[in-house]
């Protein structure tokens, strides 16, 4: 009886020892897995930190590029303004004769323009100031009779040009030798666009019986 009990106890102890060994083995596997997960977590954290650093560096580069782009945009805008000022400054002595039939000026645009100005406007008191340097059509000839090119007339004296322009504004359409045309300032396309942008506002101001004026190059002035 004692032997049987002893054998049974030995068997149970052996089973417990086997279970202990199995549990120890599993614990070691779990520990190894935990160490592996910790290592992976550490690597992932380092990667996240690296990505965060790279993201911050990228954001700094983007901010720097945006500032540089804004500076370049501002510089380009200033260059455009200066270029427009220079171009329109070179046109200050010019007037355009628009809707003048093609070929009406003949072979001598200066002679024709001078004759039109003398006979249309009262230039007797300052006829000696009526000096024209150039008169030519701009653009390519289209061959269409309903699309005449503009005639550019260049004056020697700015005040003379301004006097003719003011007189032409009062007359509106000029009729000469059966032809109708207008004298207008010689502005660049960009400046014309800026000045036209005020037209609607000026129309509303006129309706309210105010006195708006568009100053050169493109500044709105309202007299109250």
PDB file of C-alpha atoms in Angstrom:
ATOM      1  CA  UNK A   1       0.000   0.000   0.000  1.00  0.00           C
ATOM      2  CA  UNK A   2       2.832   2.300   0.869  1.00  0.00           C
ATOM      3  CA  UNK A   3       4.614   1.449  -2.342  1.00  0.00           C
ATOM      4  CA  UNK A   4       1.556   2.200  -4.394  1.00  0.00           C
ATOM      5  CA  UNK A   5       1.116   5.552  -2.682  1.00  0.00           C
ATOM      6  CA  UNK A   6       4.800   6.327  -3.135  1.00  0.00           C
ATOM      7  CA  UNK A   7       4.614   5.511  -6.828  1.00  0.00           C
ATOM      8  CA  UNK A   8       1.533   7.628  -7.272  1.00  0.00           C
ATOM      9  CA  UNK A   9       3.189  10.573  -5.569  1.00  0.00           C
ATOM     10  CA  UNK A  10       6.262  10.170  -7.746  1.00  0.00           C
ATOM     11  CA  UNK A  11       4.049  10.126 -10.809  1.00  0.00           C
ATOM     12  CA  UNK A  12       2.262  13.297  -9.716  1.00  0.00           C
ATOM     13  CA  UNK A  13       5.528  15.012  -8.852  1.00  0.00           C
ATOM     14  CA  UNK A  14       6.855  14.077 -12.264  1.00  0.00           C
ATOM     15  CA  UNK A  15       3.752  15.503 -13.898  1.00  0.00           C
ATOM     16  CA  UNK A  16       4.113  18.691 -11.854  1.00  0.00           C
ATOM     17  CA  UNK A  17       7.755  18.952 -12.843  1.00  0.00           C
ATOM     18  CA  UNK A  18       6.818  18.511 -16.502  1.00  0.00           C
ATOM     19  CA  UNK A  19       4.109  21.146 -16.144  1.00  0.00           C
ATOM     20  CA  UNK A  20       6.589  23.479 -14.429  1.00  0.00           C
ATOM     21  CA  UNK A  21       9.053  22.965 -17.245  1.00  0.00           C
ATOM     22  CA  UNK A  22       6.303  23.639 -19.792  1.00  0.00           C
ATOM     23  CA  UNK A  23       5.191  26.775 -17.947  1.00  0.00           C
ATOM     24  CA  UNK A  24       8.798  27.949 -17.637  1.00  0.00           C
ATOM     25  CA  UNK A  25       9.288  27.390 -21.361  1.00  0.00           C
ATOM     26  CA  UNK A  26       6.130  29.333 -22.181  1.00  0.00           C
ATOM     27  CA  UNK A  27       7.167  32.134 -19.818  1.00  0.00           C
ATOM     28  CA  UNK A  28      10.513  32.332 -21.567  1.00  0.00           C
ATOM     29  CA  UNK A  29       8.738  32.512 -24.931  1.00  0.00           C
ATOM     30  CA  UNK A  30       6.476  35.252 -23.575  1.00  0.00           C
ATOM     31  CA  UNK A  31       9.480  37.129 -22.205  1.00  0.00           C
ATOM     32  CA  UNK A  32      11.287  36.788 -25.523  1.00  0.00           C
ATOM     33  CA  UNK A  33       8.174  38.034 -27.298  1.00  0.00           C
ATOM     34  CA  UNK A  34       7.873  40.972 -24.894  1.00  0.00           C
ATOM     35  CA  UNK A  35      11.536  41.859 -25.485  1.00  0.00           C
ATOM     36  CA  UNK A  36      10.959  41.609 -29.215  1.00  0.00           C
ATOM     37  CA  UNK A  37       7.842  43.810 -28.985  1.00  0.00           C
ATOM     38  CA  UNK A  38       9.729  46.317 -26.852  1.00  0.00           C
ATOM     39  CA  UNK A  39      12.504  46.429 -29.441  1.00  0.00           C
ATOM     40  CA  UNK A  40       9.975  46.879 -32.237  1.00  0.00           C
ATOM     41  CA  UNK A  41       8.162  49.556 -30.239  1.00  0.00           C
ATOM     42  CA  UNK A  42      11.472  51.343 -29.647  1.00  0.00           C
ATOM     43  CA  UNK A  43      12.309  51.150 -33.354  1.00  0.00           C
ATOM     44  CA  UNK A  44       8.850  52.403 -34.299  1.00  0.00           C
ATOM     45  CA  UNK A  45       9.174  55.268 -31.816  1.00  0.00           C
ATOM     46  CA  UNK A  46      12.530  56.169 -33.317  1.00  0.00           C
ATOM     47  CA  UNK A  47      10.985  56.032 -36.788  1.00  0.00           C
ATOM     48  CA  UNK A  48       8.083  58.226 -35.646  1.00  0.00           C
ATOM     49  CA  UNK A  49      10.536  60.685 -34.088  1.00  0.00           C
ATOM     50  CA  UNK A  50      12.550  60.706 -37.297  1.00  0.00           C
ATOM     51  CA  UNK A  51       9.405  61.238 -39.350  1.00  0.00           C
ATOM     52  CA  UNK A  52       8.309  64.030 -37.008  1.00  0.00           C
ATOM     53  CA  UNK A  53      11.731  65.650 -37.375  1.00  0.00           C
ATOM     54  CA  UNK A  54      11.586  65.257 -41.131  1.00  0.00           C
ATOM     55  CA  UNK A  55       8.055  66.709 -41.110  1.00  0.00           C
ATOM     56  CA  UNK A  56       9.217  69.721 -39.111  1.00  0.00           C
ATOM     57  CA  UNK A  57      12.164  70.224 -41.462  1.00  0.00           C
ATOM     58  CA  UNK A  58       9.797  69.891 -44.419  1.00  0.00           C
ATOM     59  CA  UNK A  59       7.429  72.451 -42.897  1.00  0.00           C
ATOM     60  CA  UNK A  60      10.345  74.833 -42.362  1.00  0.00           C
ATOM     61  CA  UNK A  61      11.416  74.343 -45.985  1.00  0.00           C
ATOM     62  CA  UNK A  62       7.846  74.892 -47.183  1.00  0.00           C
ATOM     63  CA  UNK A  63       7.579  78.083 -45.095  1.00  0.00           C
ATOM     64  CA  UNK A  64      10.910  79.255 -46.490  1.00  0.00           C
ATOM     65  CA  UNK A  65       9.815  78.477 -50.051  1.00  0.00           C
ATOM     66  CA  UNK A  66       6.479  80.246 -49.492  1.00  0.00           C
ATOM     67  CA  UNK A  67       8.264  83.331 -48.161  1.00  0.00           C
ATOM     68  CA  UNK A  68      10.638  83.235 -51.111  1.00  0.00           C
ATOM     69  CA  UNK A  69       7.728  82.809 -53.511  1.00  0.00           C
ATOM     70  CA  UNK A  70       5.920  85.763 -51.918  1.00  0.00           C
ATOM     71  CA  UNK A  71       9.084  87.844 -52.187  1.00  0.00           C
ATOM     72  CA  UNK A  72       9.484  86.851 -55.840  1.00  0.00           C
ATOM     73  CA  UNK A  73       5.800  87.566 -56.505  1.00  0.00           C
ATOM     74  CA  UNK A  74       6.145  91.006 -54.911  1.00  0.00           C
ATOM     75  CA  UNK A  75       9.371  91.679 -56.844  1.00  0.00           C
ATOM     76  CA  UNK A  76       7.697  90.560 -60.083  1.00  0.00           C
ATOM     77  CA  UNK A  77       4.723  92.819 -59.378  1.00  0.00           C
ATOM     78  CA  UNK A  78       7.072  95.735 -58.730  1.00  0.00           C
ATOM     79  CA  UNK A  79       8.911  94.979 -61.990  1.00  0.00           C
ATOM     80  CA  UNK A  80       5.576  94.949 -63.836  1.00  0.00           C
ATOM     81  CA  UNK A  81       4.624  98.281 -62.267  1.00  0.00           C
ATOM     82  CA  UNK A  82       7.997  99.801 -63.145  1.00  0.00           C
ATOM     83  CA  UNK A  83       7.808  98.392 -66.654  1.00  0.00           C
ATOM     84  CA  UNK A  84       4.281  99.789 -67.063  1.00  0.00           C
ATOM     85  CA  UNK A  85       5.429 103.167 -65.740  1.00  0.00           C
ATOM     86  CA  UNK A  86       8.370 103.201 -68.144  1.00  0.00           C
ATOM     87  CA  UNK A  87       6.264 102.132 -71.101  1.00  0.00           C
ATOM     88  CA  UNK A  88       3.527 104.667 -70.438  1.00  0.00           C
ATOM     89  CA  UNK A  89       6.106 107.311 -69.639  1.00  0.00           C
ATOM     90  CA  UNK A  90       7.528 106.812 -73.113  1.00  0.00           C
ATOM     91  CA  UNK A  91       3.981 107.330 -74.490  1.00  0.00           C
ATOM     92  CA  UNK A  92       3.227 110.562 -72.633  1.00  0.00           C
ATOM     93  CA  UNK A  93       3.837 112.639 -75.781  1.00  0.00           C
ATOM     94  CA  UNK A  94       1.582 110.425 -77.909  1.00  0.00           C
ATOM     95  CA  UNK A  95      -2.060 110.559 -78.940  1.00  0.00           C
ATOM     96  CA  UNK A  96      -3.988 107.922 -80.827  1.00  0.00           C
ATOM     97  CA  UNK A  97      -6.386 108.691 -83.657  1.00  0.00           C
ATOM     98  CA  UNK A  98      -8.848 105.806 -83.623  1.00  0.00           C
ATOM     99  CA  UNK A  99     -11.414 104.569 -86.171  1.00  0.00           C
ATOM    100  CA  UNK A 100      -9.608 106.548 -88.856  1.00  0.00           C
ATOM    101  CA  UNK A 101     -10.292 104.808 -92.194  1.00  0.00           C
ATOM    102  CA  UNK A 102      -7.328 102.822 -93.470  1.00  0.00           C
ATOM    103  CA  UNK A 103      -5.119 104.827 -95.811  1.00  0.00           C
ATOM    104  CA  UNK A 104      -6.853 108.128 -95.029  1.00  0.00           C
ATOM    105  CA  UNK A 105      -3.563 109.652 -93.844  1.00  0.00           C
ATOM    106  CA  UNK A 106      -1.898 108.951 -97.201  1.00  0.00           C
ATOM    107  CA  UNK A 107       1.861 108.647 -97.479  1.00  0.00           C
ATOM    108  CA  UNK A 108       2.657 111.334 -94.906  1.00  0.00           C
ATOM    109  CA  UNK A 109       1.036 110.740 -91.524  1.00  0.00           C
ATOM    110  CA  UNK A 110       2.727 113.758 -89.898  1.00  0.00           C
ATOM    111  CA  UNK A 111       1.474 116.170 -92.550  1.00  0.00           C
ATOM    112  CA  UNK A 112      -2.062 114.739 -92.430  1.00  0.00           C
ATOM    113  CA  UNK A 113      -2.209 114.760 -88.594  1.00  0.00           C
ATOM    114  CA  UNK A 114      -0.890 118.318 -88.419  1.00  0.00           C
ATOM    115  CA  UNK A 115      -3.457 119.461 -90.950  1.00  0.00           C
ATOM    116  CA  UNK A 116      -6.310 117.762 -89.068  1.00  0.00           C
ATOM    117  CA  UNK A 117      -5.243 119.332 -85.768  1.00  0.00           C
ATOM    118  CA  UNK A 118      -4.845 122.828 -87.213  1.00  0.00           C
ATOM    119  CA  UNK A 119      -8.188 122.789 -89.007  1.00  0.00           C
ATOM    120  CA  UNK A 120     -10.143 121.061 -86.222  1.00  0.00           C
ATOM    121  CA  UNK A 121      -8.798 122.806 -83.137  1.00  0.00           C
ATOM    122  CA  UNK A 122      -8.015 126.453 -82.563  1.00  0.00           C
ATOM    123  CA  UNK A 123      -4.198 126.373 -82.618  1.00  0.00           C
ATOM    124  CA  UNK A 124      -3.538 129.891 -83.914  1.00  0.00           C
ATOM    125  CA  UNK A 125      -2.255 131.185 -80.557  1.00  0.00           C
ATOM    126  CA  UNK A 126       0.261 128.365 -80.109  1.00  0.00           C
ATOM    127  CA  UNK A 127       0.762 127.131 -83.656  1.00  0.00           C
ATOM    128  CA  UNK A 128       4.534 127.366 -83.207  1.00  0.00           C
ATOM    129  CA  UNK A 129       4.229 124.677 -80.527  1.00  0.00           C
ATOM    130  CA  UNK A 130       2.536 122.248 -82.904  1.00  0.00           C
ATOM    131  CA  UNK A 131       5.564 120.113 -83.712  1.00  0.00           C
ATOM    132  CA  UNK A 132       5.020 116.458 -84.537  1.00  0.00           C
ATOM    133  CA  UNK A 133       7.894 113.983 -84.529  1.00  0.00           C
ATOM    134  CA  UNK A 134       6.127 110.911 -85.808  1.00  0.00           C
ATOM    135  CA  UNK A 135       2.784 109.615 -87.044  1.00  0.00           C
ATOM    136  CA  UNK A 136       2.306 105.970 -87.970  1.00  0.00           C
ATOM    137  CA  UNK A 137      -0.261 103.193 -87.894  1.00  0.00           C
ATOM    138  CA  UNK A 138       0.228 100.413 -85.326  1.00  0.00           C
ATOM    139  CA  UNK A 139      -0.310  96.711 -85.863  1.00  0.00           C
ATOM    140  CA  UNK A 140      -0.492  94.676 -89.014  1.00  0.00           C
ATOM    141  CA  UNK A 141      -2.915  95.571 -91.735  1.00  0.00           C
ATOM    142  CA  UNK A 142      -5.855  93.179 -91.469  1.00  0.00           C
ATOM    143  CA  UNK A 143      -7.359  93.853 -94.878  1.00  0.00           C
ATOM    144  CA  UNK A 144     -10.772  94.366 -93.271  1.00  0.00           C
ATOM    145  CA  UNK A 145     -12.300  97.758 -93.981  1.00  0.00           C
ATOM    146  CA  UNK A 146     -14.279  97.751 -90.732  1.00  0.00           C
ATOM    147  CA  UNK A 147     -11.150  97.318 -88.586  1.00  0.00           C
ATOM    148  CA  UNK A 148      -8.873 100.295 -89.231  1.00  0.00           C
ATOM    149  CA  UNK A 149      -5.586 100.474 -87.373  1.00  0.00           C
ATOM    150  CA  UNK A 150      -4.919 103.248 -84.871  1.00  0.00           C
ATOM    151  CA  UNK A 151      -2.711 106.140 -85.891  1.00  0.00           C
ATOM    152  CA  UNK A 152      -0.097 107.100 -83.279  1.00  0.00           C
ATOM    153  CA  UNK A 153       0.866 110.787 -83.304  1.00  0.00           C
ATOM    154  CA  UNK A 154       3.907 111.911 -81.314  1.00  0.00           C
ATOM    155  CA  UNK A 155       4.111 115.546 -80.185  1.00  0.00           C
ATOM    156  CA  UNK A 156       7.227 117.493 -79.299  1.00  0.00           C
ATOM    157  CA  UNK A 157       5.621 119.414 -76.408  1.00  0.00           C
ATOM    158  CA  UNK A 158       3.627 117.668 -73.694  1.00  0.00           C
ATOM    159  CA  UNK A 159       1.458 120.720 -72.985  1.00  0.00           C
ATOM    160  CA  UNK A 160       0.460 120.900 -76.650  1.00  0.00           C
ATOM    161  CA  UNK A 161      -0.610 117.272 -76.566  1.00  0.00           C
ATOM    162  CA  UNK A 162      -2.615 117.884 -73.379  1.00  0.00           C
ATOM    163  CA  UNK A 163      -4.333 120.910 -74.928  1.00  0.00           C
ATOM    164  CA  UNK A 164      -5.357 118.906 -77.989  1.00  0.00           C
ATOM    165  CA  UNK A 165      -6.531 116.010 -75.805  1.00  0.00           C
ATOM    166  CA  UNK A 166      -8.709 118.282 -73.638  1.00  0.00           C
ATOM    167  CA  UNK A 167     -10.209 119.944 -76.707  1.00  0.00           C
ATOM    168  CA  UNK A 168     -10.830 116.532 -78.298  1.00  0.00           C
ATOM    169  CA  UNK A 169     -12.663 115.336 -75.172  1.00  0.00           C
ATOM    170  CA  UNK A 170     -15.099 118.226 -75.505  1.00  0.00           C
ATOM    171  CA  UNK A 171     -15.700 117.521 -79.197  1.00  0.00           C
ATOM    172  CA  UNK A 172     -16.007 113.764 -78.892  1.00  0.00           C
ATOM    173  CA  UNK A 173     -16.090 112.462 -82.452  1.00  0.00           C
ATOM    174  CA  UNK A 174     -14.093 114.613 -84.870  1.00  0.00           C
ATOM    175  CA  UNK A 175     -15.416 114.926 -88.419  1.00  0.00           C
ATOM    176  CA  UNK A 176     -12.898 115.799 -91.102  1.00  0.00           C
ATOM    177  CA  UNK A 177     -13.178 115.424 -94.886  1.00  0.00           C
ATOM    178  CA  UNK A 178     -16.174 113.119 -94.493  1.00  0.00           C
ATOM    179  CA  UNK A 179     -14.469 110.860 -91.934  1.00  0.00           C
ATOM    180  CA  UNK A 180     -15.234 110.529 -88.241  1.00  0.00           C
ATOM    181  CA  UNK A 181     -12.597 109.590 -85.676  1.00  0.00           C
ATOM    182  CA  UNK A 182     -11.501 110.294 -82.105  1.00  0.00           C
ATOM    183  CA  UNK A 183      -8.348 111.444 -80.327  1.00  0.00           C
ATOM    184  CA  UNK A 184      -7.523 109.323 -77.256  1.00  0.00           C
ATOM    185  CA  UNK A 185      -4.491 108.955 -74.956  1.00  0.00           C
ATOM    186  CA  UNK A 186      -1.889 106.389 -75.931  1.00  0.00           C
ATOM    187  CA  UNK A 187      -1.943 104.028 -72.943  1.00  0.00           C
ATOM    188  CA  UNK A 188      -0.534 100.532 -72.683  1.00  0.00           C
ATOM    189  CA  UNK A 189      -2.937  97.587 -72.554  1.00  0.00           C
ATOM    190  CA  UNK A 190      -2.213  97.022 -68.835  1.00  0.00           C
ATOM    191  CA  UNK A 191      -2.904 100.632 -67.934  1.00  0.00           C
ATOM    192  CA  UNK A 192      -6.072 100.667 -70.021  1.00  0.00           C
ATOM    193  CA  UNK A 193      -7.272  97.624 -68.086  1.00  0.00           C
ATOM    194  CA  UNK A 194      -6.605  99.364 -64.766  1.00  0.00           C
ATOM    195  CA  UNK A 195      -8.435 102.518 -65.845  1.00  0.00           C
ATOM    196  CA  UNK A 196     -11.405 100.578 -67.240  1.00  0.00           C
ATOM    197  CA  UNK A 197     -11.795  98.813 -63.879  1.00  0.00           C
ATOM    198  CA  UNK A 198     -13.003 102.162 -62.433  1.00  0.00           C
ATOM    199  CA  UNK A 199     -15.723 102.772 -65.049  1.00  0.00           C
ATOM    200  CA  UNK A 200     -18.571 101.090 -63.177  1.00  0.00           C
ATOM    201  CA  UNK A 201     -17.680 102.842 -59.921  1.00  0.00           C
ATOM    202  CA  UNK A 202     -17.466 106.212 -61.675  1.00  0.00           C
ATOM    203  CA  UNK A 203     -20.854 105.642 -63.327  1.00  0.00           C
ATOM    204  CA  UNK A 204     -22.448 105.052 -59.922  1.00  0.00           C
ATOM    205  CA  UNK A 205     -20.761 108.156 -58.527  1.00  0.00           C
ATOM    206  CA  UNK A 206     -22.059 110.252 -61.428  1.00  0.00           C
ATOM    207  CA  UNK A 207     -25.580 108.955 -60.748  1.00  0.00           C
ATOM    208  CA  UNK A 208     -25.224 110.243 -57.182  1.00  0.00           C
ATOM    209  CA  UNK A 209     -24.293 113.661 -58.593  1.00  0.00           C
ATOM    210  CA  UNK A 210     -20.701 113.430 -57.417  1.00  0.00           C
ATOM    211  CA  UNK A 211     -17.696 114.502 -59.466  1.00  0.00           C
ATOM    212  CA  UNK A 212     -15.270 111.591 -59.860  1.00  0.00           C
ATOM    213  CA  UNK A 213     -12.085 111.972 -61.876  1.00  0.00           C
ATOM    214  CA  UNK A 214      -9.550 109.408 -62.965  1.00  0.00           C
ATOM    215  CA  UNK A 215      -6.048 110.727 -62.410  1.00  0.00           C
ATOM    216  CA  UNK A 216      -2.987 109.442 -64.219  1.00  0.00           C
ATOM    217  CA  UNK A 217      -2.039 106.666 -64.167  1.00  0.00           C
ATOM    218  CA  UNK A 218      -5.051 105.029 -62.475  1.00  0.00           C
ATOM    219  CA  UNK A 219      -6.203 106.791 -59.308  1.00  0.00           C
ATOM    220  CA  UNK A 220      -9.805 107.654 -58.541  1.00  0.00           C
ATOM    221  CA  UNK A 221     -10.435 111.143 -57.191  1.00  0.00           C
ATOM    222  CA  UNK A 222     -13.865 112.242 -55.939  1.00  0.00           C
ATOM    223  CA  UNK A 223     -14.760 115.891 -55.385  1.00  0.00           C
ATOM    224  CA  UNK A 224     -17.443 116.351 -52.721  1.00  0.00           C
TER     225      UNK A 224
END
